[in-house]
PDB file of N, CA and C in Angstrom:
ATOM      1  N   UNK I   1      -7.979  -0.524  -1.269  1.00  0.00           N
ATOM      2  CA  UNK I   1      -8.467   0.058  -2.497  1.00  0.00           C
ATOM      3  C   UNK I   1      -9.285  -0.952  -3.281  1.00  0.00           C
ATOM      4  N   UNK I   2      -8.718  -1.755  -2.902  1.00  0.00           N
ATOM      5  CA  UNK I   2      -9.469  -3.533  -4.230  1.00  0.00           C
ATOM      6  C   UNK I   2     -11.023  -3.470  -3.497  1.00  0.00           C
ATOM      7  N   UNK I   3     -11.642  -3.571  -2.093  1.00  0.00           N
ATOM      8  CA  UNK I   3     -12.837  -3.373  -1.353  1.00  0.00           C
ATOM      9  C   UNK I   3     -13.409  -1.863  -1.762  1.00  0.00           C
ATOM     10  N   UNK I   4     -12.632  -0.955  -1.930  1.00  0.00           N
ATOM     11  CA  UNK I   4     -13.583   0.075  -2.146  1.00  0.00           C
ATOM     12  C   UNK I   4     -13.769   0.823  -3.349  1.00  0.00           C
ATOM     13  N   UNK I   5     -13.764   0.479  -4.407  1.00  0.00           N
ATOM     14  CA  UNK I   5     -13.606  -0.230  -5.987  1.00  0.00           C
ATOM     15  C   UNK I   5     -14.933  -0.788  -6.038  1.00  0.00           C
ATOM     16  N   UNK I   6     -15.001  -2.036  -5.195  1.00  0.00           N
ATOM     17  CA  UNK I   6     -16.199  -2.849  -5.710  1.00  0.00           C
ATOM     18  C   UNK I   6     -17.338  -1.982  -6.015  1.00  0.00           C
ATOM     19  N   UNK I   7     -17.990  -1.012  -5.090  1.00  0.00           N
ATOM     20  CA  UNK I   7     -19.390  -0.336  -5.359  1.00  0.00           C
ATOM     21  C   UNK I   7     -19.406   0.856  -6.254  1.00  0.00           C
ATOM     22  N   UNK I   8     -17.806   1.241  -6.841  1.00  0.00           N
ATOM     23  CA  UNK I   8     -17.864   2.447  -7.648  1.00  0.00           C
ATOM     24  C   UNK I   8     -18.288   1.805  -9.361  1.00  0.00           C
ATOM     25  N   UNK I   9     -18.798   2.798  -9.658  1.00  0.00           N
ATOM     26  CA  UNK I   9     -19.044   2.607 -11.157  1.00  0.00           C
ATOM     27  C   UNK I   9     -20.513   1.647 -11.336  1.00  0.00           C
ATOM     28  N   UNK I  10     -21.423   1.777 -10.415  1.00  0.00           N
ATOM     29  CA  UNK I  10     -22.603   1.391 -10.476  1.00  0.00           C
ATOM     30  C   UNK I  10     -23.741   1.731 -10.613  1.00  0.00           C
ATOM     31  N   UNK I  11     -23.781   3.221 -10.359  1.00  0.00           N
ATOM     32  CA  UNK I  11     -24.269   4.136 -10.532  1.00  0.00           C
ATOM     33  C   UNK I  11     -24.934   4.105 -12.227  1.00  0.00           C
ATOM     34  N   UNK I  12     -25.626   4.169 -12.700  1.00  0.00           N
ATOM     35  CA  UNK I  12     -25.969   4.785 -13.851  1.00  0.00           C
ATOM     36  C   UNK I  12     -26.589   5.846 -14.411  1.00  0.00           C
ATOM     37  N   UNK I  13     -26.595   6.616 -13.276  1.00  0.00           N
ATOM     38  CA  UNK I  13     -26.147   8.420 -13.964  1.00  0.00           C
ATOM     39  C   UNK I  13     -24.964   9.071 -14.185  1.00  0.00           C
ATOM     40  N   UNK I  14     -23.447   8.163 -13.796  1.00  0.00           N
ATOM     41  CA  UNK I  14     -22.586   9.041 -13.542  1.00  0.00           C
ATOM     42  C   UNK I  14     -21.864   9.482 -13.135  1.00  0.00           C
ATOM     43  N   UNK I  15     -22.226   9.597 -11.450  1.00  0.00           N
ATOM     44  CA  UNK I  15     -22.035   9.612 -10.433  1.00  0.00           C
ATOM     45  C   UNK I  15     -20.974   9.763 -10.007  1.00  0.00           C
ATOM     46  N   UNK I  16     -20.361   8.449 -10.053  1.00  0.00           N
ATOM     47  CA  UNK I  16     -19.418   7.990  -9.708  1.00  0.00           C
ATOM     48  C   UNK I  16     -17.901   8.484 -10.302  1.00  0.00           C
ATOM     49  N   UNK I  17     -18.319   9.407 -11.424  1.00  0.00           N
ATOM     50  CA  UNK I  17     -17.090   9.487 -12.497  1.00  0.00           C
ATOM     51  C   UNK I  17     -15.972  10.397 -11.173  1.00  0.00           C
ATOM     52  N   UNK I  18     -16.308  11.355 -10.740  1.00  0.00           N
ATOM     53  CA  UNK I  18     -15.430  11.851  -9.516  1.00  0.00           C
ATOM     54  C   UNK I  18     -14.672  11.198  -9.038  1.00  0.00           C
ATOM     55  N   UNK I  19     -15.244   9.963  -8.192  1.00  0.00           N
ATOM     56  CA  UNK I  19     -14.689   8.751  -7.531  1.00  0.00           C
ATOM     57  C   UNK I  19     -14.109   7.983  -7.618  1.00  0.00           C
ATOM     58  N   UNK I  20     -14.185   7.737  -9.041  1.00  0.00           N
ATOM     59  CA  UNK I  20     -13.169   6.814  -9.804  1.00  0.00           C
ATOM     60  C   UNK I  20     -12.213   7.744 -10.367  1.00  0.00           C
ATOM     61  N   UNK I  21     -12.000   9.019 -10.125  1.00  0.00           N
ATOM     62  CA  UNK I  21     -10.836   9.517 -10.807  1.00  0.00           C
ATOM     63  C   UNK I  21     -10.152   9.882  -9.491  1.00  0.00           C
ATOM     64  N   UNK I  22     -10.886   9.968  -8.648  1.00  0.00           N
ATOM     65  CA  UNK I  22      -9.864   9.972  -7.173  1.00  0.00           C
ATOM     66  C   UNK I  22      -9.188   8.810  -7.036  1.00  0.00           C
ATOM     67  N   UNK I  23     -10.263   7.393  -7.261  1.00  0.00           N
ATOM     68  CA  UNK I  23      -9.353   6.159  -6.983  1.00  0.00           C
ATOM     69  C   UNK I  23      -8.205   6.044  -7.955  1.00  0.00           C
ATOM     70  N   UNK I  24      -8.220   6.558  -9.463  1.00  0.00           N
ATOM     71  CA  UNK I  24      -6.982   6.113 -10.076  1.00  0.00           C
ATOM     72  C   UNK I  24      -5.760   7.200  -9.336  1.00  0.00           C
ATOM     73  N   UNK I  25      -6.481   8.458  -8.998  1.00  0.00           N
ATOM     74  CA  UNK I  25      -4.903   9.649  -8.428  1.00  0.00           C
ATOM     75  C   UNK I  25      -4.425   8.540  -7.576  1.00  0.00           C
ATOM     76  N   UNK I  26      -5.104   8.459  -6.410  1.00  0.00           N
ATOM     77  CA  UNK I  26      -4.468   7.738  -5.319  1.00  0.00           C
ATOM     78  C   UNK I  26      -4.098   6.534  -5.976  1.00  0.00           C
ATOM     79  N   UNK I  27      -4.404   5.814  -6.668  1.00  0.00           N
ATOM     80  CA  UNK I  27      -3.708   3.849  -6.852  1.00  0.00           C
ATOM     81  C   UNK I  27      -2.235   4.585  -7.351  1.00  0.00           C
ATOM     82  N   UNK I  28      -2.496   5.954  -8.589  1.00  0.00           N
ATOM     83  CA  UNK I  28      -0.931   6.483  -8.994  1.00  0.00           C
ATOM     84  C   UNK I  28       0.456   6.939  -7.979  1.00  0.00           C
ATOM     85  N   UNK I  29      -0.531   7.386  -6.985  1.00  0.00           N
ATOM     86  CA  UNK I  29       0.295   8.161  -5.724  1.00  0.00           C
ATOM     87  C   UNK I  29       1.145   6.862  -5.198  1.00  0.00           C
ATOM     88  N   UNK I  30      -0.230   6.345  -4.965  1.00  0.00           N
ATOM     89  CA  UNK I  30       0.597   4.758  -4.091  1.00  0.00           C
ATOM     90  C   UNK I  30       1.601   3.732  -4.927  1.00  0.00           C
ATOM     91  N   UNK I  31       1.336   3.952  -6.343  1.00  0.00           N
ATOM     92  CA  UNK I  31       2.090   2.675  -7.357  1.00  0.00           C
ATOM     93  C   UNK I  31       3.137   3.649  -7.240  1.00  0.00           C
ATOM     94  N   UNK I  32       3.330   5.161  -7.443  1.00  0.00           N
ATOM     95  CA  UNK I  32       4.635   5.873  -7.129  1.00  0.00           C
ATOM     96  C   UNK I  32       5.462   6.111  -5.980  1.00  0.00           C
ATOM     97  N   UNK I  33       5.293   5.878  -5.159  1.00  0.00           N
ATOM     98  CA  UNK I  33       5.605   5.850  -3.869  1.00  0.00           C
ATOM     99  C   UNK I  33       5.859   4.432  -3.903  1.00  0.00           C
ATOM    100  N   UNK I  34       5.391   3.654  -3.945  1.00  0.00           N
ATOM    101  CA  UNK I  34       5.907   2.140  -3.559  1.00  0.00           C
ATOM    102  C   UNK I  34       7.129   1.786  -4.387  1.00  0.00           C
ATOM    103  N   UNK I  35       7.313   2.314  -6.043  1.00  0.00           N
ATOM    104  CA  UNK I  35       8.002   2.190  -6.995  1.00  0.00           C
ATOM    105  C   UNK I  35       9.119   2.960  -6.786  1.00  0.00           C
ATOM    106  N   UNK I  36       9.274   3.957  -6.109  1.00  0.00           N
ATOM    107  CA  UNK I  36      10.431   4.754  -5.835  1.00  0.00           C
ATOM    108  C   UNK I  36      10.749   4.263  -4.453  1.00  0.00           C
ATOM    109  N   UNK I  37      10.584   3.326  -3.811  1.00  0.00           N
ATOM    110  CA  UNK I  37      11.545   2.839  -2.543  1.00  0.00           C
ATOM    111  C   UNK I  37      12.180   1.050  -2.563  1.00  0.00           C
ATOM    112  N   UNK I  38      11.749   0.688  -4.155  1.00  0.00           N
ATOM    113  CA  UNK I  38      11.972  -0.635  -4.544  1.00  0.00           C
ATOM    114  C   UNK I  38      13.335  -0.065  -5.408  1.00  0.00           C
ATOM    115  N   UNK I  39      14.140  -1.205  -5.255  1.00  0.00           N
ATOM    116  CA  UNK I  39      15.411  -1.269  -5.548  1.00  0.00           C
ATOM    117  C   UNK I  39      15.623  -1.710  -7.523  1.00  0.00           C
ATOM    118  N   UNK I  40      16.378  -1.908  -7.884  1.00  0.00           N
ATOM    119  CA  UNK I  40      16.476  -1.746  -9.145  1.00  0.00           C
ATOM    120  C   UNK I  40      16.559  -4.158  -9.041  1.00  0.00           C
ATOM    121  N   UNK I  41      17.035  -4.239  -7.626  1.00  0.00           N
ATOM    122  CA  UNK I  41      17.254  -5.445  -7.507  1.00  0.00           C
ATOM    123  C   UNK I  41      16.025  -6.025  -7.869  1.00  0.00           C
ATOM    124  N   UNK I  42      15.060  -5.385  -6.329  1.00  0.00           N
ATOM    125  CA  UNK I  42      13.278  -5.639  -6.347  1.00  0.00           C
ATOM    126  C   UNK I  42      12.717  -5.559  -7.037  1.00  0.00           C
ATOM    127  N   UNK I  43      12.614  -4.792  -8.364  1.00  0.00           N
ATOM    128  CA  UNK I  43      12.070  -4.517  -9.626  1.00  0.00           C
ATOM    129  C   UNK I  43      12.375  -6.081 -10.564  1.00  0.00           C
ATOM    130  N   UNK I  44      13.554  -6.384 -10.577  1.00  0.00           N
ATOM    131  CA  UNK I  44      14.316  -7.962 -11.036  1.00  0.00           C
ATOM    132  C   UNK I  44      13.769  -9.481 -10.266  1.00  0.00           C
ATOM    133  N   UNK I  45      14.150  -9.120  -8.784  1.00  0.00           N
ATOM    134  CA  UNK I  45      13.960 -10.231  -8.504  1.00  0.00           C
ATOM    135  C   UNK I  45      13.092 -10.487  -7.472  1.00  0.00           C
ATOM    136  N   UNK I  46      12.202  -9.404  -6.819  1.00  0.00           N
ATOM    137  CA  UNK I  46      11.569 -10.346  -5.998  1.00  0.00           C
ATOM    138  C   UNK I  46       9.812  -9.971  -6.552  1.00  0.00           C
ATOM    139  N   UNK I  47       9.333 -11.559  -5.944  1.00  0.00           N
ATOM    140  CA  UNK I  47       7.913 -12.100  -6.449  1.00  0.00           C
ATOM    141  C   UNK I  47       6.996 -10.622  -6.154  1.00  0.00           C
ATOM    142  N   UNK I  48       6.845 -10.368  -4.630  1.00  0.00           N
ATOM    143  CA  UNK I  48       6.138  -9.157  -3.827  1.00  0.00           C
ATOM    144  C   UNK I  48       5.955  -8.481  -5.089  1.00  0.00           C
ATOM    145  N   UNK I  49       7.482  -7.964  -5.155  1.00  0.00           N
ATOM    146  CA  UNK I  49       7.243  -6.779  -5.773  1.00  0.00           C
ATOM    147  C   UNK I  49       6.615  -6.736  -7.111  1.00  0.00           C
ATOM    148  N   UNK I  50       6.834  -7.937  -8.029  1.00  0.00           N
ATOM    149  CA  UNK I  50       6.045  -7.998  -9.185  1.00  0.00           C
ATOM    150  C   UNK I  50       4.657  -8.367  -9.184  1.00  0.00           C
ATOM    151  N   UNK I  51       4.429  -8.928  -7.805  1.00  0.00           N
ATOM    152  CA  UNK I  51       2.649  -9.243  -7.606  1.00  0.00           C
ATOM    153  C   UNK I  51       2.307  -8.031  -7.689  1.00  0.00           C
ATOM    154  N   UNK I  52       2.573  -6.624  -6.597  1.00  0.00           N
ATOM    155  CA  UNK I  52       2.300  -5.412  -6.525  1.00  0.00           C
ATOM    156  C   UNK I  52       2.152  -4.785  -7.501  1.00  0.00           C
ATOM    157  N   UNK I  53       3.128  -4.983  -8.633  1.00  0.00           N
ATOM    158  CA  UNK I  53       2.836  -4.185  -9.997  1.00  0.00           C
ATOM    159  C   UNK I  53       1.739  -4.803 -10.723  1.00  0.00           C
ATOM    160  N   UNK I  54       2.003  -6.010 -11.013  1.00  0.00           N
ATOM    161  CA  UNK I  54       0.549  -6.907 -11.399  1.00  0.00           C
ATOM    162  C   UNK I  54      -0.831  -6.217 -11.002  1.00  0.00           C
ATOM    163  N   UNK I  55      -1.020  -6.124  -9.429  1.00  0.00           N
ATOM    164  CA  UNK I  55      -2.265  -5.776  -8.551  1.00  0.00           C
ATOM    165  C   UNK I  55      -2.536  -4.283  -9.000  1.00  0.00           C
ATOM    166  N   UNK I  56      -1.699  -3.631  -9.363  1.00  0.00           N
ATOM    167  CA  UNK I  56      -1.675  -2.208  -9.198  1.00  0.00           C
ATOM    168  C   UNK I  56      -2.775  -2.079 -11.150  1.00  0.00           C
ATOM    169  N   UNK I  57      -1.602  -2.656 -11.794  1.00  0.00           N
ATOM    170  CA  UNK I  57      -1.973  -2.533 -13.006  1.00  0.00           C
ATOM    171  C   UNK I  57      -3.457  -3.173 -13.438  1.00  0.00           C
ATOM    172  N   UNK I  58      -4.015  -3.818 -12.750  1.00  0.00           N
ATOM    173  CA  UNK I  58      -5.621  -5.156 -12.610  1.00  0.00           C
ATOM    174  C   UNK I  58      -6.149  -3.817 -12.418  1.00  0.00           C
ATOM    175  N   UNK I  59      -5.998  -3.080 -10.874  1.00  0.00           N
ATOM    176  CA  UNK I  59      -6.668  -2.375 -10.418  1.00  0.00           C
ATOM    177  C   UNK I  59      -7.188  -1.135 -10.953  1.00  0.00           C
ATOM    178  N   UNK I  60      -6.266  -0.307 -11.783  1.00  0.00           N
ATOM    179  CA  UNK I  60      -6.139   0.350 -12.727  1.00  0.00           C
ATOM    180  C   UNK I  60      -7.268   0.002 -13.752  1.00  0.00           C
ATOM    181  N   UNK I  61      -6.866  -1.055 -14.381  1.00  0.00           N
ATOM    182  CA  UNK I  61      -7.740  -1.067 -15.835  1.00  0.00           C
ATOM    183  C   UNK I  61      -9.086  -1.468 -15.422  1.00  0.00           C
ATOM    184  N   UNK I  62      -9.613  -1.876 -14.025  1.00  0.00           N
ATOM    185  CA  UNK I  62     -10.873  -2.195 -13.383  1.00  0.00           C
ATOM    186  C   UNK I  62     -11.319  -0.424 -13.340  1.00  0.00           C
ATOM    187  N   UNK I  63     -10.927   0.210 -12.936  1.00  0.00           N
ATOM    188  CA  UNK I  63     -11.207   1.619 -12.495  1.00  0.00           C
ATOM    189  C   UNK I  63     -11.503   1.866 -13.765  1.00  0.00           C
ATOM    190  N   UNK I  64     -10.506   2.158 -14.807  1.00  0.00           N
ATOM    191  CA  UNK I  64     -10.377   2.827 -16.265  1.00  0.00           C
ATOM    192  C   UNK I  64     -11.871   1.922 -16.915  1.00  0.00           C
ATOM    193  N   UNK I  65     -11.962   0.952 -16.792  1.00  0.00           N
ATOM    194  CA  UNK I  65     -13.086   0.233 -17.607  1.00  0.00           C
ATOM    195  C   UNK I  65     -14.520   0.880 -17.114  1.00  0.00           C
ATOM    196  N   UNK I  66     -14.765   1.082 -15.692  1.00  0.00           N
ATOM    197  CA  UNK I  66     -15.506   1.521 -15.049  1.00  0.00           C
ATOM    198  C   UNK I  66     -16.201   3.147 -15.290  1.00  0.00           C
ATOM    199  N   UNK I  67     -14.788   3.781 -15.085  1.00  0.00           N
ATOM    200  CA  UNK I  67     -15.204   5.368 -15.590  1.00  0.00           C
ATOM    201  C   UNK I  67     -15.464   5.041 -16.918  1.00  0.00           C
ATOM    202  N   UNK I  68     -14.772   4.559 -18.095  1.00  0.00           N
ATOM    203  CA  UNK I  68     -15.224   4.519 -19.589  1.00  0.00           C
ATOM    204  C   UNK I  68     -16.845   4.434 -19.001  1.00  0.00           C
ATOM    205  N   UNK I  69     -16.695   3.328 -18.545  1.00  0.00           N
ATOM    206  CA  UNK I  69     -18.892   2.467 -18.811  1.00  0.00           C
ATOM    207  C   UNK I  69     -19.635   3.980 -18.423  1.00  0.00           C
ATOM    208  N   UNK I  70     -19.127   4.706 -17.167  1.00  0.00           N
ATOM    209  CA  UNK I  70     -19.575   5.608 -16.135  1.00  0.00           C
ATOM    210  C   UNK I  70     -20.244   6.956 -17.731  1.00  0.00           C
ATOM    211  N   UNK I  71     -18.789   7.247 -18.133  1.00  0.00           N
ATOM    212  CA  UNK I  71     -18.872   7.985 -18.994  1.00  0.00           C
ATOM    213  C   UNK I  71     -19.998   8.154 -20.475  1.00  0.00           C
ATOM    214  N   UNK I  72     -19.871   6.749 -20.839  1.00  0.00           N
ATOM    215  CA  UNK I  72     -21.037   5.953 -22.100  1.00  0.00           C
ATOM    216  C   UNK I  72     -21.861   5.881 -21.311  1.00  0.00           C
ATOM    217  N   UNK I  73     -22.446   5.983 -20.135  1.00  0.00           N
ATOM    218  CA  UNK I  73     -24.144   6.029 -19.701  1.00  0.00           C
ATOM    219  C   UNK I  73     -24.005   7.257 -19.437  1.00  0.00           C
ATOM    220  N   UNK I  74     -23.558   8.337 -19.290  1.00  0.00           N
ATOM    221  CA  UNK I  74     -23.696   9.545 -19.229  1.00  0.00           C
ATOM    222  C   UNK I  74     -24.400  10.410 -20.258  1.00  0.00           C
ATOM    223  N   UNK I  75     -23.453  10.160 -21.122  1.00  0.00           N
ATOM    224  CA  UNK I  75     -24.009  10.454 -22.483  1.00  0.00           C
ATOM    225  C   UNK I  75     -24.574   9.598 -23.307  1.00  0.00           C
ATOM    226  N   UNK I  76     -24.822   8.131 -23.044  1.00  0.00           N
ATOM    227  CA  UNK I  76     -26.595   7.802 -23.481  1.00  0.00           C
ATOM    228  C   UNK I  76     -27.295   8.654 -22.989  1.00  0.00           C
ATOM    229  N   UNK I  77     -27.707   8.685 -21.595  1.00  0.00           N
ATOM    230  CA  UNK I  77     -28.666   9.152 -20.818  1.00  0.00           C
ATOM    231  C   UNK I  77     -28.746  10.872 -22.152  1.00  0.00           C
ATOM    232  N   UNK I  78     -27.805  11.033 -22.183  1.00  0.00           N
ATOM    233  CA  UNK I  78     -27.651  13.064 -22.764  1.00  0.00           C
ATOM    234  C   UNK I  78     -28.451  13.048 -24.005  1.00  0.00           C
ATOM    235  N   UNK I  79     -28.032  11.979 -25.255  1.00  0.00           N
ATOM    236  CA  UNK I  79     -28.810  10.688 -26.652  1.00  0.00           C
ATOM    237  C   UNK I  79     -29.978  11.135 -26.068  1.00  0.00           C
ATOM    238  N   UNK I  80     -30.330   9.923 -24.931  1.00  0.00           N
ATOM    239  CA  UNK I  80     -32.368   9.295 -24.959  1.00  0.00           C
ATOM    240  C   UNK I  80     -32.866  10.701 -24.709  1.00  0.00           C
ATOM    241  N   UNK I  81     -32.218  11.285 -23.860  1.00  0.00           N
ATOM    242  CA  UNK I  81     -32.951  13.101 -23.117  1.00  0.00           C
ATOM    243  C   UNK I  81     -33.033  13.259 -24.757  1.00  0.00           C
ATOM    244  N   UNK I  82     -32.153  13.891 -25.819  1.00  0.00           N
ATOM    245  CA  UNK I  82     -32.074  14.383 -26.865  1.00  0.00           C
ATOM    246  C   UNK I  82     -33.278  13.618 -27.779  1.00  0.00           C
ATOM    247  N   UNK I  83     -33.240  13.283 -27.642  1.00  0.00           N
ATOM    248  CA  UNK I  83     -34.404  11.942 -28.657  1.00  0.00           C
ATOM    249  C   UNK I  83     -35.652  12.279 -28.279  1.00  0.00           C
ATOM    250  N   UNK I  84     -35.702  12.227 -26.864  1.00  0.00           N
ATOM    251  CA  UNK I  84     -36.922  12.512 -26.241  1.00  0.00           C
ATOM    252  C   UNK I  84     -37.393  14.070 -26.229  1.00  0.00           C
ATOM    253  N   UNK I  85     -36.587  14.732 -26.131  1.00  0.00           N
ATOM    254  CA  UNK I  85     -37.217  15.925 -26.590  1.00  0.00           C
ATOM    255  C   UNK I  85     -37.153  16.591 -27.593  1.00  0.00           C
ATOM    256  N   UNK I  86     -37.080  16.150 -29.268  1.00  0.00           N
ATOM    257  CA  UNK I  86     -36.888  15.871 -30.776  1.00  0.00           C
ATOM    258  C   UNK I  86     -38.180  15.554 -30.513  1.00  0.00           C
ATOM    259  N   UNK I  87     -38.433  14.254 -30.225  1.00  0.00           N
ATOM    260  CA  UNK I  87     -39.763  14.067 -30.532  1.00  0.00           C
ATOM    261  C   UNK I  87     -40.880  14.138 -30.022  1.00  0.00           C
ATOM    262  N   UNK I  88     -40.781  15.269 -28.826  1.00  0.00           N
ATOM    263  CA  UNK I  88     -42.003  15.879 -28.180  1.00  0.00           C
ATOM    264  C   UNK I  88     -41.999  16.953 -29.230  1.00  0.00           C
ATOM    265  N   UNK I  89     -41.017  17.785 -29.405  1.00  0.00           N
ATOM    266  CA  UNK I  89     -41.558  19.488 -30.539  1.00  0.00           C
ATOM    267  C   UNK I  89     -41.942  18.770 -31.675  1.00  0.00           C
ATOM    268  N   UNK I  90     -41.588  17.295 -32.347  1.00  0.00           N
ATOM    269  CA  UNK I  90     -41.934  17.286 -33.609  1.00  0.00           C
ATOM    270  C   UNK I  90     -43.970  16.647 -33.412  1.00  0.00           C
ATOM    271  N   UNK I  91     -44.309  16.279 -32.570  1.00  0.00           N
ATOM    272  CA  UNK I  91     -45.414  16.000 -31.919  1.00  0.00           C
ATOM    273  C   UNK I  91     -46.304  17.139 -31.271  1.00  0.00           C
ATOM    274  N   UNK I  92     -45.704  18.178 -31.114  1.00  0.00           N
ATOM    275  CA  UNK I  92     -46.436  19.300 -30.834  1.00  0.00           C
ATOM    276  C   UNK I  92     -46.547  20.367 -32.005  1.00  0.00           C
TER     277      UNK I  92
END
């Protein structure tokens, strides 16, 4: 998931907003599934398992930062269109 992350959210039409909401379902599916077969011990004491939550949670707010940006060039782009055609009728 961390490799196929890198090229989402580059797009600046948009694009991508789909893709990145698939990658957060699935990182949720997988942080739930991994979290329900860890022990109440593993949750306490071992390293793995707190790197995993660490990685999970990075990965997350990389995605979430991404769709936000995805989202704010969306609707710039919707702004400059709006602007731009304001000031073609006020010019005609």
């Amino acid at each position: 998931m961390e490799q196929r992350q890198v090229n989402l959210g580059r797009q600046t039409d948009g694009s991508d907003i789909n893709r990145l909401h698939e990658a957060l379902d699935e990182l949720a599916l997988l942080r739930q599934d991994a979290l329900g077969s860890f022990s109440a011990h593993d949750l306490n004491e071992d390293r793995a398992t707190e790197c995993f939550i660490d990685m999970c949670d990075a990965l997350s707010q990389r995605l979430n930062g991404k769709l936000s940006r995805q989202r704010l060039e969306q609707r710039l782009v919707k702004v400059t269109d709006a602007i731009k055609n304001w000031n073609t009728q006020i010019s005609t």
